[in-house]
């Protein structure tokens, strides 16, 4: 198992030394935990792909501590600068033309790079101490649910890592919004996330197209693959009415039920196979709990997990619906 280390000065230096020596460590971000290595070091990059079991055609996000630093690795246009000023540090990843210094392994030979400046204070402090940016995919085995606690990382990748930098539970709990800004006249949201289409359009003063989920052949971003972020137990999305019918059915104890708490549901509170996605129906709370619940129920050998559907309106609900459908498609 890896050592989960608090962000003391001593431990931050330990992490820095490990990274300088081409090692890979797990780091906290406000979205999900990342598997981080020196983005300019091919040995570290290969290690990330090996630990994650990720095919080399999947590009990695480059994490930096400031807009100024980011400009060393990507060519910013005025729109990208405006969005960075508005949303960084924060859960927005921008696809921009890459500069030569970025290794092709980071970008899977594309001439664009995905870049973001994260908000988690522990991760930012670490980035500020480093003379290089960090490449970091989510710290889960390829295709599995992203981790939102240090324990999640330890559970699935702990035997392959020396350190997990502890930054508590991820404040947001689902991955960043990814926008393609290579052409400011044709901007696309490649992965919906915590920064909504409306917020992007207001800040950018331009419309954003929501890109469709890609098939395996036309893969642009693995986050766009239909089957991604999935638990091993079959997961089925149901309506609240269906859930209620199932809960009272005969062999219901073989199943896990995940839904939002409502005042009239106190009835079911005692059953051990019932889990609350939220106490109050707020999307921020659902995002914070979603991956934790999927991982927790997946570990308990249920035959199937039933989860209440997300009503997709605007903002976070779009991202939640996206992650839920990906988790449920096998
Ligand atoms: O919140 C997040 O974004 C987290 C934390 C750790 O920062 N990271 C994350 O990384 O979710 P990952 O690798 O699991 O997902 C990043 C997505 C992948 O689907 C990747 O293919 C896509 O970003 N991506 C990276 N570079 C790209 C590029 N140049 N063009 C298109 N998509 C790209
Ligand atoms: Mg991922």
XYZ file of C-alpha atoms and ligand atoms in Angstrom:
364
model
C 0.000 0.000 0.000
C 1.066 3.579 -0.628
C 1.754 6.025 2.185
C -1.005 8.658 2.496
C 0.926 11.792 3.460
C -0.428 15.088 4.846
C 0.676 18.316 3.172
C 3.394 19.284 5.663
C 6.474 21.098 4.440
C 8.509 17.923 4.921
C 6.057 15.750 2.974
C 5.676 18.260 0.152
C 9.437 18.078 -0.252
C 9.296 14.277 -0.246
C 6.717 14.437 -3.033
C 8.796 16.975 -4.907
C 11.892 14.750 -4.681
C 9.923 11.740 -5.914
C 8.675 13.759 -8.906
C 12.123 15.136 -9.670
C 13.321 11.497 -9.718
C 10.750 10.597 -12.423
C 8.413 8.878 -9.970
C 4.642 9.123 -10.119
C 2.506 10.052 -7.095
C -1.210 10.578 -6.471
C -2.334 14.168 -5.898
C -5.569 15.774 -4.730
C -7.480 18.140 -6.981
C -10.846 19.805 -6.398
C -12.391 17.460 -8.997
C -10.898 13.943 -8.549
C -7.515 12.576 -7.463
C -4.830 12.567 -10.155
C -1.915 10.299 -10.991
C 0.857 12.837 -11.458
C 4.310 12.860 -12.996
C 6.688 15.381 -14.564
C 4.978 16.316 -17.833
C 8.352 16.989 -19.491
C 9.910 13.646 -18.515
C 9.269 10.627 -20.767
C 10.110 8.100 -18.048
C 7.497 9.599 -15.735
C 4.965 9.722 -18.569
C 5.453 6.047 -19.440
C 5.055 5.202 -15.756
C 1.683 7.001 -15.666
C 0.420 4.990 -18.654
C 1.714 1.731 -17.136
C 0.218 2.265 -13.685
C -3.142 3.294 -15.104
C -3.188 0.585 -17.754
C -4.046 3.328 -20.189
C -3.505 3.021 -23.949
C -0.930 5.473 -25.312
C -3.476 7.055 -27.672
C -5.115 8.703 -24.661
C -3.786 12.190 -24.039
C -3.019 13.574 -20.602
C -3.987 16.876 -18.978
C -1.074 19.151 -18.142
C -1.471 20.911 -14.757
C 0.230 24.220 -13.964
C -0.014 26.797 -11.155
C -0.737 29.981 -13.127
C -1.788 31.437 -16.452
C 1.704 32.826 -16.927
C 3.206 29.381 -16.498
C 0.567 27.788 -18.738
C 1.640 30.101 -21.576
C 4.977 28.257 -21.697
C 3.190 25.110 -22.840
C 0.162 26.276 -24.863
C -0.591 29.137 -27.255
C -3.356 31.188 -25.720
C -5.825 33.173 -27.816
C -7.789 36.079 -26.255
C -10.803 33.850 -25.541
C -8.653 31.294 -23.687
C -7.058 34.071 -21.680
C -10.448 35.483 -20.728
C -11.735 32.081 -19.622
C -8.546 31.339 -17.688
C -8.829 34.673 -15.881
C -12.410 33.903 -14.999
C -12.205 30.216 -14.051
C -8.599 29.432 -13.006
C -7.581 28.114 -10.650
C -10.545 25.789 -11.117
C -12.195 22.854 -12.891
C -11.780 24.027 -16.492
C -9.465 22.210 -18.929
C -8.690 23.988 -22.188
C -7.507 22.350 -25.403
C -5.091 24.737 -27.123
C -2.279 24.519 -29.695
C 0.738 23.048 -27.923
C 4.235 24.467 -27.764
C 7.197 22.310 -28.822
C 8.444 21.808 -25.271
C 5.446 19.522 -24.511
C 6.387 15.874 -25.238
C 4.274 14.016 -27.797
C 3.495 11.390 -25.173
C 1.396 13.954 -23.277
C -0.690 14.783 -26.331
C -0.710 11.416 -28.136
C 1.053 13.119 -31.064
C -1.646 15.778 -31.462
C -0.557 19.346 -31.987
C -2.891 20.440 -29.167
C -2.550 20.109 -25.418
C -5.144 19.910 -22.627
C -4.165 22.273 -19.831
C -5.604 23.383 -16.510
C -4.710 25.186 -13.318
C -6.291 23.316 -10.380
C -7.816 24.915 -7.300
C -7.005 22.451 -4.530
C -4.614 24.419 -2.258
C -2.393 21.409 -1.460
C -1.904 20.576 -5.138
C -1.314 24.249 -6.017
C 1.371 24.512 -3.328
C 3.102 21.444 -4.737
C 2.923 22.806 -8.308
C 4.384 26.125 -7.178
C 7.411 24.316 -5.739
C 8.155 22.426 -8.949
C 10.256 23.599 -11.890
C 8.004 21.617 -14.282
C 4.258 21.066 -14.884
C 2.539 17.794 -13.950
C 0.727 15.504 -16.343
C -2.115 13.802 -14.486
C -5.018 11.628 -15.562
C -7.561 10.639 -12.920
C -5.948 8.159 -10.501
C -8.112 5.134 -11.353
C -7.402 2.049 -13.431
C -8.430 2.805 -17.037
C -12.204 2.672 -17.424
C -13.027 2.502 -13.706
C -14.748 5.095 -11.499
C -12.539 8.129 -10.666
C -11.246 8.417 -7.069
C -12.362 11.243 -4.787
C -10.538 10.251 -1.571
C -6.963 9.113 -0.810
C -8.404 5.747 0.263
C -10.007 5.242 -3.159
C -6.588 5.656 -4.765
C -4.956 3.325 -2.272
C -7.610 0.708 -2.862
C -7.091 0.384 -6.616
C -3.533 1.624 -7.232
C -1.883 1.577 -3.792
C 0.438 -1.329 -4.643
C 1.907 0.650 -7.541
C 2.555 3.941 -5.739
C 4.822 5.150 -2.969
C 2.963 8.344 -1.991
C -0.564 9.670 -2.062
C -0.651 13.354 -1.135
C -3.639 13.863 1.159
C -5.922 16.763 0.239
C -9.077 15.418 1.908
C -12.221 14.522 -0.035
C -12.373 16.246 -3.407
C -14.512 19.362 -2.969
C -16.360 18.885 -6.274
C -16.181 15.141 -6.937
C -16.474 14.882 -10.738
C -13.941 15.691 -13.452
C -13.273 19.121 -14.953
C -15.140 20.593 -17.914
C -13.060 20.187 -21.100
C -13.381 22.810 -23.833
C -11.801 22.832 -27.265
C -10.607 26.416 -27.837
C -8.246 25.827 -30.749
C -10.574 27.766 -33.017
C -12.297 30.616 -31.103
C -15.011 30.727 -33.798
C -15.889 27.061 -33.296
C -15.690 26.296 -29.595
C -16.824 22.930 -28.255
C -17.458 21.360 -24.886
C -15.766 17.937 -25.123
C -16.688 16.872 -21.599
C -19.410 18.631 -19.579
C -18.363 19.361 -16.021
C -18.598 21.730 -13.070
C -18.206 24.852 -15.260
C -21.469 24.981 -17.197
C -22.149 25.876 -20.839
C -24.007 28.980 -19.631
C -21.099 30.128 -17.439
C -18.674 29.591 -20.332
C -20.865 31.498 -22.770
C -21.355 34.384 -20.368
C -17.653 34.679 -19.562
C -16.480 34.060 -23.133
C -19.120 36.124 -24.927
C -19.480 33.329 -27.503
C -21.578 30.192 -28.022
C -20.235 26.720 -27.142
C -21.353 23.592 -28.928
C -21.822 20.466 -26.798
C -19.872 17.761 -28.694
C -21.598 14.385 -29.045
C -20.278 11.259 -27.341
C -17.704 9.741 -29.684
C -17.666 6.174 -30.921
C -14.409 4.258 -30.428
C -13.364 5.005 -34.031
C -13.795 8.735 -33.864
C -12.259 9.030 -30.449
C -11.308 12.605 -29.560
C -11.195 12.346 -25.782
C -11.597 9.073 -23.870
C -13.813 10.995 -21.493
C -16.141 11.078 -24.495
C -16.276 7.295 -24.818
C -19.660 5.919 -23.841
C -18.376 3.229 -21.509
C -16.066 4.927 -19.062
C -16.078 5.621 -15.349
C -17.907 2.288 -14.786
C -18.202 0.146 -11.663
C -17.794 -3.637 -12.121
C -21.270 -4.415 -10.806
C -23.964 -3.857 -13.452
C -25.449 -0.409 -12.909
C -28.970 0.465 -13.997
C -30.520 3.905 -14.124
C -34.176 3.910 -13.061
C -36.974 6.320 -12.273
C -37.938 6.977 -8.680
C -41.218 5.048 -9.143
C -39.406 1.987 -10.478
C -36.957 2.204 -7.586
C -39.770 2.218 -5.072
C -41.349 -0.836 -6.700
C -38.030 -2.692 -6.693
C -37.309 -1.861 -3.071
C -40.446 -3.661 -1.982
C -39.870 -6.651 -4.282
C -38.870 -10.134 -3.078
C -35.115 -10.534 -3.391
C -34.374 -6.855 -2.974
C -31.460 -7.437 -0.579
C -29.340 -8.611 -3.531
C -29.445 -5.079 -4.924
C -28.113 -1.692 -3.910
C -30.443 1.273 -4.301
C -29.048 4.764 -4.659
C -31.406 7.699 -4.704
C -32.056 11.193 -3.451
C -33.569 11.560 -0.032
C -37.016 13.082 0.136
C -39.155 13.764 3.217
C -41.582 10.869 2.562
C -38.792 8.321 2.192
C -37.930 8.044 5.889
C -39.687 4.697 5.549
C -36.698 3.165 3.820
C -33.981 4.690 5.907
C -33.200 1.577 7.903
C -32.444 -0.852 5.098
C -28.705 -1.363 4.757
C -28.816 -1.629 0.968
C -30.226 1.876 0.520
C -27.809 4.771 -0.077
C -28.527 8.463 -0.397
C -27.195 10.360 -3.351
C -28.137 13.567 -1.587
C -29.962 14.784 1.506
C -31.480 17.777 -0.239
C -31.460 17.111 -4.006
C -28.711 19.672 -4.669
C -26.510 18.865 -7.644
C -23.328 19.931 -5.860
C -24.060 17.374 -3.168
C -24.896 14.687 -5.732
C -21.579 15.338 -7.502
C -19.740 15.085 -4.210
C -21.353 11.715 -3.388
C -21.722 10.032 -6.784
C -18.328 8.334 -7.211
C -18.019 7.577 -3.500
C -21.332 5.706 -3.601
C -20.546 3.887 -6.841
C -17.248 2.677 -5.379
C -18.735 1.793 -1.993
C -21.616 -0.226 -3.437
C -19.373 -1.829 -6.066
C -17.216 -3.264 -3.264
C -20.155 -5.033 -1.603
C -20.928 -7.802 -4.093
C -24.440 -6.750 -4.981
C -25.903 -8.381 -8.103
C -26.901 -5.015 -9.463
C -26.901 -1.360 -8.479
C -30.022 0.671 -9.194
C -29.594 4.412 -9.246
C -32.133 7.191 -9.625
C -31.893 9.114 -12.883
C -30.673 12.702 -12.942
C -33.035 15.265 -14.412
C -30.924 17.137 -16.919
C -31.573 20.869 -17.010
C -28.516 23.139 -16.995
C -25.222 23.419 -15.188
C -23.995 20.544 -13.064
C -26.982 18.326 -13.954
C -25.658 18.004 -17.532
C -22.315 16.734 -16.243
C -23.974 14.400 -13.742
C -26.235 12.903 -16.382
C -23.182 12.404 -18.631
C -21.206 10.570 -15.923
C -24.194 8.482 -14.904
C -24.915 7.283 -18.441
C -21.241 6.485 -18.965
C -21.092 4.536 -15.710
C -24.202 2.565 -16.673
C -23.104 1.625 -20.207
C -21.061 -1.571 -20.192
O -10.702 16.932 -13.394
C -9.910 16.461 -14.187
O -9.827 16.847 -15.380
C -8.972 15.359 -13.684
C -8.001 15.943 -12.672
C -6.984 14.937 -12.186
O -7.385 17.077 -13.213
N -8.282 14.753 -14.759
C -8.883 13.938 -15.653
O -7.966 13.399 -16.544
O -10.058 13.696 -15.660
P -8.324 12.170 -17.487
O -7.042 11.864 -18.179
O -8.945 11.084 -16.711
O -9.304 12.782 -18.514
C -8.841 13.827 -19.371
C -9.509 13.792 -20.692
C -9.223 12.501 -21.404
O -10.455 12.034 -21.877
C -8.270 12.931 -22.492
O -8.307 12.119 -23.608
C -8.729 14.340 -22.802
O -8.963 14.831 -21.519
N -7.659 15.074 -23.474
C -6.410 15.280 -23.049
N -5.672 15.927 -23.984
C -6.472 16.153 -25.037
C -6.315 16.767 -26.318
N -5.172 17.313 -26.698
N -7.394 16.785 -27.151
C -8.573 16.244 -26.759
N -8.789 15.650 -25.557
C -7.760 15.596 -24.718
Mg -10.301 9.726 -16.169
